[in-house]
Short mmCIF file of C-alpha atoms in Angstrom, two decimals:
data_model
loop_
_atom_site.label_atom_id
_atom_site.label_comp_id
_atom_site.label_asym_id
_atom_site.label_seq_id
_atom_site.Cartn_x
_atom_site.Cartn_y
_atom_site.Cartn_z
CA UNK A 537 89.31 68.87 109.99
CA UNK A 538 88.87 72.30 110.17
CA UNK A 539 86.55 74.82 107.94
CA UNK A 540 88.64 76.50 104.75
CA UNK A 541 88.96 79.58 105.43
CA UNK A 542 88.61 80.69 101.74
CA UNK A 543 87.04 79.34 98.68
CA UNK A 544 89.73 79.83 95.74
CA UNK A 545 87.58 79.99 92.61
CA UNK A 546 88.93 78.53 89.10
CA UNK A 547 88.77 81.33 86.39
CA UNK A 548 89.95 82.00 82.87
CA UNK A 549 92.85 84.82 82.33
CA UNK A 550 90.07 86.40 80.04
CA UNK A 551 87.68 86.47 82.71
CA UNK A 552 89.81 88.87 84.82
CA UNK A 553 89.11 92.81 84.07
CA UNK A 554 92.11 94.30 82.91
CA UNK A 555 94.34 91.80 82.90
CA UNK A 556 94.83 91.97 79.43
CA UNK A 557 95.83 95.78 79.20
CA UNK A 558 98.72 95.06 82.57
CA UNK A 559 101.75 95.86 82.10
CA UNK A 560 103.13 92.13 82.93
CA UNK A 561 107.06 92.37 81.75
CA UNK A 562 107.92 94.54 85.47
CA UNK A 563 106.62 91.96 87.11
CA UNK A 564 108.43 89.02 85.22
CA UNK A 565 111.40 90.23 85.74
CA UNK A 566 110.73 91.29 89.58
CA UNK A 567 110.00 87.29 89.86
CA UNK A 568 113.08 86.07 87.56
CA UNK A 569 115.66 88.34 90.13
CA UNK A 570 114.05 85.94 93.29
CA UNK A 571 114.17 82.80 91.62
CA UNK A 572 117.51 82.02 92.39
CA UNK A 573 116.33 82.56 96.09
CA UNK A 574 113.41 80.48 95.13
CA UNK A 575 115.52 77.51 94.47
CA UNK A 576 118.05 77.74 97.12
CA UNK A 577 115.55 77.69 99.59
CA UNK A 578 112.00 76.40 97.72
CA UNK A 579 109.04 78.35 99.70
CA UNK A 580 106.95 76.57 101.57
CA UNK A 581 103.33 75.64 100.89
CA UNK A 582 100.99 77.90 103.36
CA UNK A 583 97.29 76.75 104.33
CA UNK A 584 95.93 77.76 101.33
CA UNK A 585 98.01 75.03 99.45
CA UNK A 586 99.21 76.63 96.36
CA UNK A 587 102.06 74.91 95.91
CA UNK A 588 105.85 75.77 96.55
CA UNK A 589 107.73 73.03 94.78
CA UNK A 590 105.92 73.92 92.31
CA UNK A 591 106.21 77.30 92.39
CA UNK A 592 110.17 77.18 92.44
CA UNK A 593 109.98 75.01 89.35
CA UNK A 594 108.21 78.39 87.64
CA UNK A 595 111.32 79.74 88.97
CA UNK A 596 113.47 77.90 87.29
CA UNK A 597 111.95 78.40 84.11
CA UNK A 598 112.11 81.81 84.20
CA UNK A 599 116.03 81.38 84.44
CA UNK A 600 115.84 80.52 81.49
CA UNK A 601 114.61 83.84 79.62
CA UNK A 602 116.63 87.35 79.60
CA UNK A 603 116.28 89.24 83.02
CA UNK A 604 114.26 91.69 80.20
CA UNK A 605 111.72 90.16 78.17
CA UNK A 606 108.83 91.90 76.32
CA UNK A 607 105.04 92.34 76.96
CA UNK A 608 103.98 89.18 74.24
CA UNK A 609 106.93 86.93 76.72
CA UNK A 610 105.82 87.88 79.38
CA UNK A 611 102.08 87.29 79.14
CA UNK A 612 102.85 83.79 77.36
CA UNK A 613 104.94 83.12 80.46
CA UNK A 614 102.24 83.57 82.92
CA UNK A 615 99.06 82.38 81.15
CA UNK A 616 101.07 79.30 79.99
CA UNK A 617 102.40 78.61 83.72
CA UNK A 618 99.89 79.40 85.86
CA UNK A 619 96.26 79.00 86.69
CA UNK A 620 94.22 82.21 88.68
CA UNK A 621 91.90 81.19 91.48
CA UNK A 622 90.05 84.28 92.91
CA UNK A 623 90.13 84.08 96.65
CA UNK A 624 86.74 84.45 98.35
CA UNK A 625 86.96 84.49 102.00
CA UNK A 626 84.69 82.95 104.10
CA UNK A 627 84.59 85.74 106.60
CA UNK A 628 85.38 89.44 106.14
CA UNK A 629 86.46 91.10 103.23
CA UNK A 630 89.47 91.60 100.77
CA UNK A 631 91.07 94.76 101.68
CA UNK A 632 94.74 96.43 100.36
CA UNK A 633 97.02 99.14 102.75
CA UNK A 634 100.08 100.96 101.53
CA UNK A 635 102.94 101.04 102.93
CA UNK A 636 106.43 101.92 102.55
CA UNK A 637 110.27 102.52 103.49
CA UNK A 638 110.81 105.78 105.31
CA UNK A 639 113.79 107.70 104.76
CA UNK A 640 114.81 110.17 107.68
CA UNK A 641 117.49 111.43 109.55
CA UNK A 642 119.92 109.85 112.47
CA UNK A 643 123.37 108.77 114.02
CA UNK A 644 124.71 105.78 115.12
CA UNK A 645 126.13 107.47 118.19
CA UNK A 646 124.64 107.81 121.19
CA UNK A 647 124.41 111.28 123.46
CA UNK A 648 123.69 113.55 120.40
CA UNK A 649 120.69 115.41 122.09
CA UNK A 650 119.04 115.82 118.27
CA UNK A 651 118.20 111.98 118.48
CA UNK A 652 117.82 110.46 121.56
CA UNK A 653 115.52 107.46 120.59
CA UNK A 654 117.54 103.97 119.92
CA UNK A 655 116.31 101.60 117.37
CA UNK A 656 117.55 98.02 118.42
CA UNK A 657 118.77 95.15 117.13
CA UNK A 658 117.64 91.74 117.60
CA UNK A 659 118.65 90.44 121.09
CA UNK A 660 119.95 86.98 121.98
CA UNK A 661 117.38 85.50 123.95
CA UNK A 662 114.81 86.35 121.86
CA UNK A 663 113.41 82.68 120.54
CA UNK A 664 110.83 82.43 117.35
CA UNK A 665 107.70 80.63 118.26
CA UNK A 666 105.54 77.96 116.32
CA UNK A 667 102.92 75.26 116.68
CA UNK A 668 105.98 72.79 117.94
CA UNK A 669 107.82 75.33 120.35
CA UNK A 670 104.90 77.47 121.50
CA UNK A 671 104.96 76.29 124.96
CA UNK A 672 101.65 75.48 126.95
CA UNK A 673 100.08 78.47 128.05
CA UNK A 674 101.24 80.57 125.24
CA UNK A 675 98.33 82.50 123.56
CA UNK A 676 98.07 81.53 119.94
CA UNK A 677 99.14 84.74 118.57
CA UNK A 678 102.33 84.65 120.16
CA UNK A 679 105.15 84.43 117.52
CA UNK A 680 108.42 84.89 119.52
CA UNK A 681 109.18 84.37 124.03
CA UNK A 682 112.25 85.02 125.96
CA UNK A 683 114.66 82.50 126.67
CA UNK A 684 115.69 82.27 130.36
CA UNK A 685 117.14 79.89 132.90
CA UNK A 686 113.49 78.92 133.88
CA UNK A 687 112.30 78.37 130.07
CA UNK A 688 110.77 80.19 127.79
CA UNK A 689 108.58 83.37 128.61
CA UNK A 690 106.75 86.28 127.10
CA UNK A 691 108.70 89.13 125.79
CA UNK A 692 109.52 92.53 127.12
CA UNK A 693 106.93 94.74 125.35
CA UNK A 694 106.47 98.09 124.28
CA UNK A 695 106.24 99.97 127.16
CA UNK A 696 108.75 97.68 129.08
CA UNK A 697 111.51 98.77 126.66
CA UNK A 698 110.91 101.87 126.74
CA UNK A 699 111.33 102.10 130.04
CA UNK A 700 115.01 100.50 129.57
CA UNK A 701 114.11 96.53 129.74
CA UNK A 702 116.83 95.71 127.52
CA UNK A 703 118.97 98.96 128.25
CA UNK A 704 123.02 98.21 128.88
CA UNK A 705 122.81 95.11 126.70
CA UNK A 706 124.46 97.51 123.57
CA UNK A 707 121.50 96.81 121.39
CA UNK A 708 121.44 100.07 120.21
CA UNK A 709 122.13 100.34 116.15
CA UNK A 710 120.76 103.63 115.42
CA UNK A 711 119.20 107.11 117.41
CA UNK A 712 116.37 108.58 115.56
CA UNK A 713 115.13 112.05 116.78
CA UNK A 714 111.87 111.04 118.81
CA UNK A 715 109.40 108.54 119.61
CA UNK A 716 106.80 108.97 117.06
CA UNK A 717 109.15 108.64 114.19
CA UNK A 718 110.80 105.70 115.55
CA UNK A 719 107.21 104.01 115.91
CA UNK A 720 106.71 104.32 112.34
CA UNK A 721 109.30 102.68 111.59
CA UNK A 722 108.86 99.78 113.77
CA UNK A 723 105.25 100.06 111.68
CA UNK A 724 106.69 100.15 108.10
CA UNK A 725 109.65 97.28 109.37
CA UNK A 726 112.26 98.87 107.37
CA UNK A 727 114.42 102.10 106.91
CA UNK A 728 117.07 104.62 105.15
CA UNK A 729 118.56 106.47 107.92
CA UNK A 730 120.35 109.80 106.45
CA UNK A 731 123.59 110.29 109.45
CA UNK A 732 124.86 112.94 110.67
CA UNK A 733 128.40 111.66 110.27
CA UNK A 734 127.58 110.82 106.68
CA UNK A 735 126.07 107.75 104.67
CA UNK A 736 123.06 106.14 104.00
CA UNK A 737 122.12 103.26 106.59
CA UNK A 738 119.46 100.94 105.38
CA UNK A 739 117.54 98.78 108.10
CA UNK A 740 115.20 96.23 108.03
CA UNK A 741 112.80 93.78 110.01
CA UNK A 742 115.09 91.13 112.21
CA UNK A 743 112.24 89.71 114.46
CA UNK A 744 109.73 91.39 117.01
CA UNK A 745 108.91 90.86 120.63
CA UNK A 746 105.79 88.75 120.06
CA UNK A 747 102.62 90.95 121.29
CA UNK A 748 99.92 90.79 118.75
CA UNK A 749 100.29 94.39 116.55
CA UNK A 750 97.27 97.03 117.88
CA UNK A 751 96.36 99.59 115.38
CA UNK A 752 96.44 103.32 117.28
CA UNK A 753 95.00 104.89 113.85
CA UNK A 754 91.85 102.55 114.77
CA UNK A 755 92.19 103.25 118.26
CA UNK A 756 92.54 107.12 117.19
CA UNK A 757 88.96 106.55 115.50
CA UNK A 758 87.36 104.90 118.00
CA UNK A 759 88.31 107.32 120.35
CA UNK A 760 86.96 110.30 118.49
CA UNK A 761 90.47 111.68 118.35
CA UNK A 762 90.47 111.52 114.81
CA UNK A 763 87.53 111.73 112.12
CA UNK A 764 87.50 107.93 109.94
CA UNK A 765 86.82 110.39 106.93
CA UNK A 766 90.51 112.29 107.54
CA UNK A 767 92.55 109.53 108.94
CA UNK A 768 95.60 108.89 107.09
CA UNK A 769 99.63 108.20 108.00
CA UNK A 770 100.21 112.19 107.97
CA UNK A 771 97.50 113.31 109.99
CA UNK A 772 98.10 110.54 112.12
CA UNK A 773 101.42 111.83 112.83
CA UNK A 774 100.84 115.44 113.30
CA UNK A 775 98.42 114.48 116.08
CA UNK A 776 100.94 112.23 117.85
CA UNK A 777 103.50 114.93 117.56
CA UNK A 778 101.22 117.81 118.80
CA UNK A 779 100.05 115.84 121.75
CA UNK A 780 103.23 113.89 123.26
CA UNK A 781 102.17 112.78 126.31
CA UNK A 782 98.64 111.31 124.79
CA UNK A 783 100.99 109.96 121.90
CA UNK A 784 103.11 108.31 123.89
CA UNK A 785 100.27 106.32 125.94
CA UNK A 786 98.24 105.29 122.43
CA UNK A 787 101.16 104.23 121.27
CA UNK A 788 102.56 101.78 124.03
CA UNK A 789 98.34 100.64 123.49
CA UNK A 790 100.49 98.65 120.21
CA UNK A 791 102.92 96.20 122.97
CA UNK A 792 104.14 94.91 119.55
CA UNK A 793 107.87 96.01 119.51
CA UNK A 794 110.28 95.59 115.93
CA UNK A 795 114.05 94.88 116.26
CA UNK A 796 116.12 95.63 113.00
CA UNK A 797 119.22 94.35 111.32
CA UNK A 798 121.41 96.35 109.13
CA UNK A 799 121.35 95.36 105.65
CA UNK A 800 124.51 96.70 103.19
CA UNK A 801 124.79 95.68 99.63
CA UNK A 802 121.83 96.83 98.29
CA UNK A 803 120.37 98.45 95.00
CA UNK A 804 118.98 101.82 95.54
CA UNK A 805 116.24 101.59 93.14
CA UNK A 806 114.76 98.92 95.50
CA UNK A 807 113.28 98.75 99.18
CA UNK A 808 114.53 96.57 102.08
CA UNK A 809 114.72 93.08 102.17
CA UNK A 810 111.75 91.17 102.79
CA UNK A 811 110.60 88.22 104.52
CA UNK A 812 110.47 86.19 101.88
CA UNK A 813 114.61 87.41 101.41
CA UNK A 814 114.52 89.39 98.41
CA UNK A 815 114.56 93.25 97.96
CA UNK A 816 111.01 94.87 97.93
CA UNK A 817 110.02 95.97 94.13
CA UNK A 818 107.96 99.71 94.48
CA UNK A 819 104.31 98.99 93.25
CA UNK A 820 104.73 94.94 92.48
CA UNK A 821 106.14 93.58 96.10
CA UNK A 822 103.26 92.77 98.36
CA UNK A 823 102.46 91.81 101.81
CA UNK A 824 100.66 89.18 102.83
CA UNK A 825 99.56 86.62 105.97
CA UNK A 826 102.55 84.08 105.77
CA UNK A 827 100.59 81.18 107.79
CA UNK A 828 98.53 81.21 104.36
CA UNK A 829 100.21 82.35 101.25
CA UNK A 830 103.11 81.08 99.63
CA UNK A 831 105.86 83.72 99.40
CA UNK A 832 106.70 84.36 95.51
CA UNK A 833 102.93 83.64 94.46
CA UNK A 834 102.00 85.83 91.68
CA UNK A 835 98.63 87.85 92.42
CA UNK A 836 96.21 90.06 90.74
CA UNK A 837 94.80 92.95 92.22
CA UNK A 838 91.71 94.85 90.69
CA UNK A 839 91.28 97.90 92.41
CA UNK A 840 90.57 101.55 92.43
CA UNK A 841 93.27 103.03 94.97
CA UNK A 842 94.40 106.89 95.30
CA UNK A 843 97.41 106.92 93.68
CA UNK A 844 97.22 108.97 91.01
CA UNK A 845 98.24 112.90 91.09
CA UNK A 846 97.17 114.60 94.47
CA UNK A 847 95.98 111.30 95.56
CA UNK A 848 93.35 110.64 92.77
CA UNK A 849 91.70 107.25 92.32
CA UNK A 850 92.99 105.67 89.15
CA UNK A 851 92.56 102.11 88.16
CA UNK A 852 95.18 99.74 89.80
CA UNK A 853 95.27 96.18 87.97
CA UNK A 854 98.59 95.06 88.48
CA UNK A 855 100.23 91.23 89.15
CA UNK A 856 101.95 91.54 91.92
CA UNK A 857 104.41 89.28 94.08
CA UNK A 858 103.82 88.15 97.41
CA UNK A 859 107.20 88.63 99.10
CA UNK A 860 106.35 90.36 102.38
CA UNK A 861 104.59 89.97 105.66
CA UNK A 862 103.14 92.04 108.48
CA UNK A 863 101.50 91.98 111.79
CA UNK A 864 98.78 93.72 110.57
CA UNK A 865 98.32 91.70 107.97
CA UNK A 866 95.88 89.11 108.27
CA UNK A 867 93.71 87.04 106.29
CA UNK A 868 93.53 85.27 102.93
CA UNK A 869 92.48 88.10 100.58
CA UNK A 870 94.63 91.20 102.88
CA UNK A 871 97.01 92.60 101.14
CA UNK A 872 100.22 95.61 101.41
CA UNK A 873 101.13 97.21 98.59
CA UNK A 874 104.46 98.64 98.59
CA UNK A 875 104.82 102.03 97.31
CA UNK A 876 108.33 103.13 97.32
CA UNK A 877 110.98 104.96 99.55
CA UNK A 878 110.19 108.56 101.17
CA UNK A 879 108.26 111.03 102.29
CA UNK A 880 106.03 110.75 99.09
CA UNK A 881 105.53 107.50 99.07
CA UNK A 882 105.07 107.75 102.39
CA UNK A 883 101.99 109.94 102.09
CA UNK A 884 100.61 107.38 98.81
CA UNK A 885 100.61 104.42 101.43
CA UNK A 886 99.09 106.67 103.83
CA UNK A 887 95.76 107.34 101.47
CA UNK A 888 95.59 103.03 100.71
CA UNK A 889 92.87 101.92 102.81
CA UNK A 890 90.55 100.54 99.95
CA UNK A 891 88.57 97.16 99.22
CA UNK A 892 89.40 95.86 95.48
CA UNK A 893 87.02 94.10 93.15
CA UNK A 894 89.18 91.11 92.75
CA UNK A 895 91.83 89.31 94.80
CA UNK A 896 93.44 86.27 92.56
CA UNK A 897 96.19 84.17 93.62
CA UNK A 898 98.04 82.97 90.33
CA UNK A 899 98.34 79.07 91.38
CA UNK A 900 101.88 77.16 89.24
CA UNK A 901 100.88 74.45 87.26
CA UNK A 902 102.47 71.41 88.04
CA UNK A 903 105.08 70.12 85.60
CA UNK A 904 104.08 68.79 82.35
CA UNK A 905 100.38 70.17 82.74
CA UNK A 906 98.64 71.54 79.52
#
């Protein structure tokens, strides 16, 4: 059997700094809007075995409340339903990023000079991967092959669709106006393009080609290209942008490459869809490592992150919901905030790079426990 890869540590709701003074009522109703997903489709239990039947009974309960309940509600609702168990990893640290839904401009047709990079959508003989389908051979980390006459292979990456791997197959759903934005949207795994014909298109993750995900801001770093101390999404992107040809190599360095879907439907006031199939709530909806967390898990975050006025630190103690994933995000005690939609949010994910005091997964009771 192997090692745990966490120790999840029992504690009282008045043991956890701040949690009395968060605002808890945003988040209740955040998790009442996915519980109907939660019971069509009951998550799963990930490695770390809190568990999803259980969790999609919570669910159910909180059908049972208005969609708007007050502070006093919403506290009873979680103390009385669930039981926090800090997550202490074994190896490394907890850690949060930012991140976000960039909004910026585009067309859906193709041979406008302004925006001649192609965002695609998912291709046909692209095949998801796990323990039972990777075939032999297959590194670990591989999460998707390519289906062909001879079997299953690796993926086209990066570079190889760049260079017009999967051109002529009319994959094509949007043009964006040059590599580096494009990349950061494969990055962030969802979008609002502004078109030039008019409209609002709203993208999101649809599957990826399967490389493990390479991060150029470390790479950036390590290559002295960019000062630890002054990295952040913006600066980041001004040096890609002022040196193309340097940007373009670092960034095919990432082989991971994001196909999209087009979502329609959707309220304004909230991001993309997410993995977990509901829309992303701005400052509650966070990423985490699917292979261990159960998507829907409430969990408490006690940190000091840069998001108050120019980017100040200001206390962040909020119960959030894990309904998203990443590449990048890896680990039992990593986590993504999501901060919103634009250019400002945008530059608040940017400044997230921060450890937090306390990581604490809110584990469901199981019916008819005290």
């Amino acid at each position: 059997m192997s090692e745990p890869i966490a120790d999840l540590r029992p504690l009282a709701f008045t043991a956890l700094a701040g949690w009395s003074d968060a605002a808890l009522a945003p988040t209740f109703r955040a998790f009442r809007r996915a519980a109907p997903i939660r019971l069509a489709r009951p998550p799963r239990t990930k490695a770390l075995g809190i568990d999803g039947a259980a969790l999609a009974a919570v669910a159910e309960a909180a059908l049972k409340l208005p969609d708007t309940v007050d502070e006093a509600t919403a506290r009873a609702f979680f103390e009385t339903r669930f039981t926090p168990l800090e997550v202490r990893p074994r190896a490394g640290e907890p850690f949060l990023t930012g991140y976000f839904e960039p909004e910026l401009d585009g067309t859906r047709r193709a041979g406008d000079p302004r925006f001649p990079v192609p965002l695609l959508r998912r291709p046909d003989d692209l095949v998801d991967l796990d323990g039972a389908t990777r075939p032999a051979g297959f590194d670990a980390a591989y999460a998707f092959a390519r289906r062909t006459a001879d079997g299953l292979v690796p993926y086209f990456d990066r570079g190889e669709i760049e260079d017009g791997a999967l051109a002529d197959r009319g994959l094509e759903l949007v043009f964006l106006p040059d590599l580096v934005e494009a990349f950061f949207v494969h990055v962030q795994g969802s979008a609002r393009i502004r078109l030039a014909e008019g409209g609002v298109m709203r993208l999101a993750y649809a599957g990826k080609a399967g490389h493990p995900y390479t991060s150029i801001g470390r790479l950036a770093i390590e290559r002295g290209l960019i000062a630890a101390d002054d990295m952040s999404l913006d600066v980041l992107r001004d040096r890609l942008k002022a040196h193309p040809a340097e940007a373009r190599a670092l960034m095919r360095e990432n082989r991971s490459y994001v196909f999209f879907a087009e979502q329609t439907g959707l309220d304004d006031a909230l991001g993309a869809v997410a993995a977990s199939r509901v829309q992303l709530t701005p400052g509650i909806s966070l990423a985490v490592d699917r292979t261990l967390h159960t998507f829907g898990v409430p969990i408490f975050l006690d940190a000091e992150l840069p998001l108050g006025p120019d980017g100040a630190m200001i206390p962040f103690r909020r119960l959030m919901l894990a309904e998203d994933t990443g590449s990048a995000i890896v680990g039992p005690a990593r986590g993504d905030v999501f901060v919103g939609c634009g250019a400002e949010a945008g530059r608040a994910a940017g400044r997230v790079r921060h450890a937090p005091k306390a990581f604490v997964v809110l584990a469901p009771k199981p019916e008819g426990a005290p």
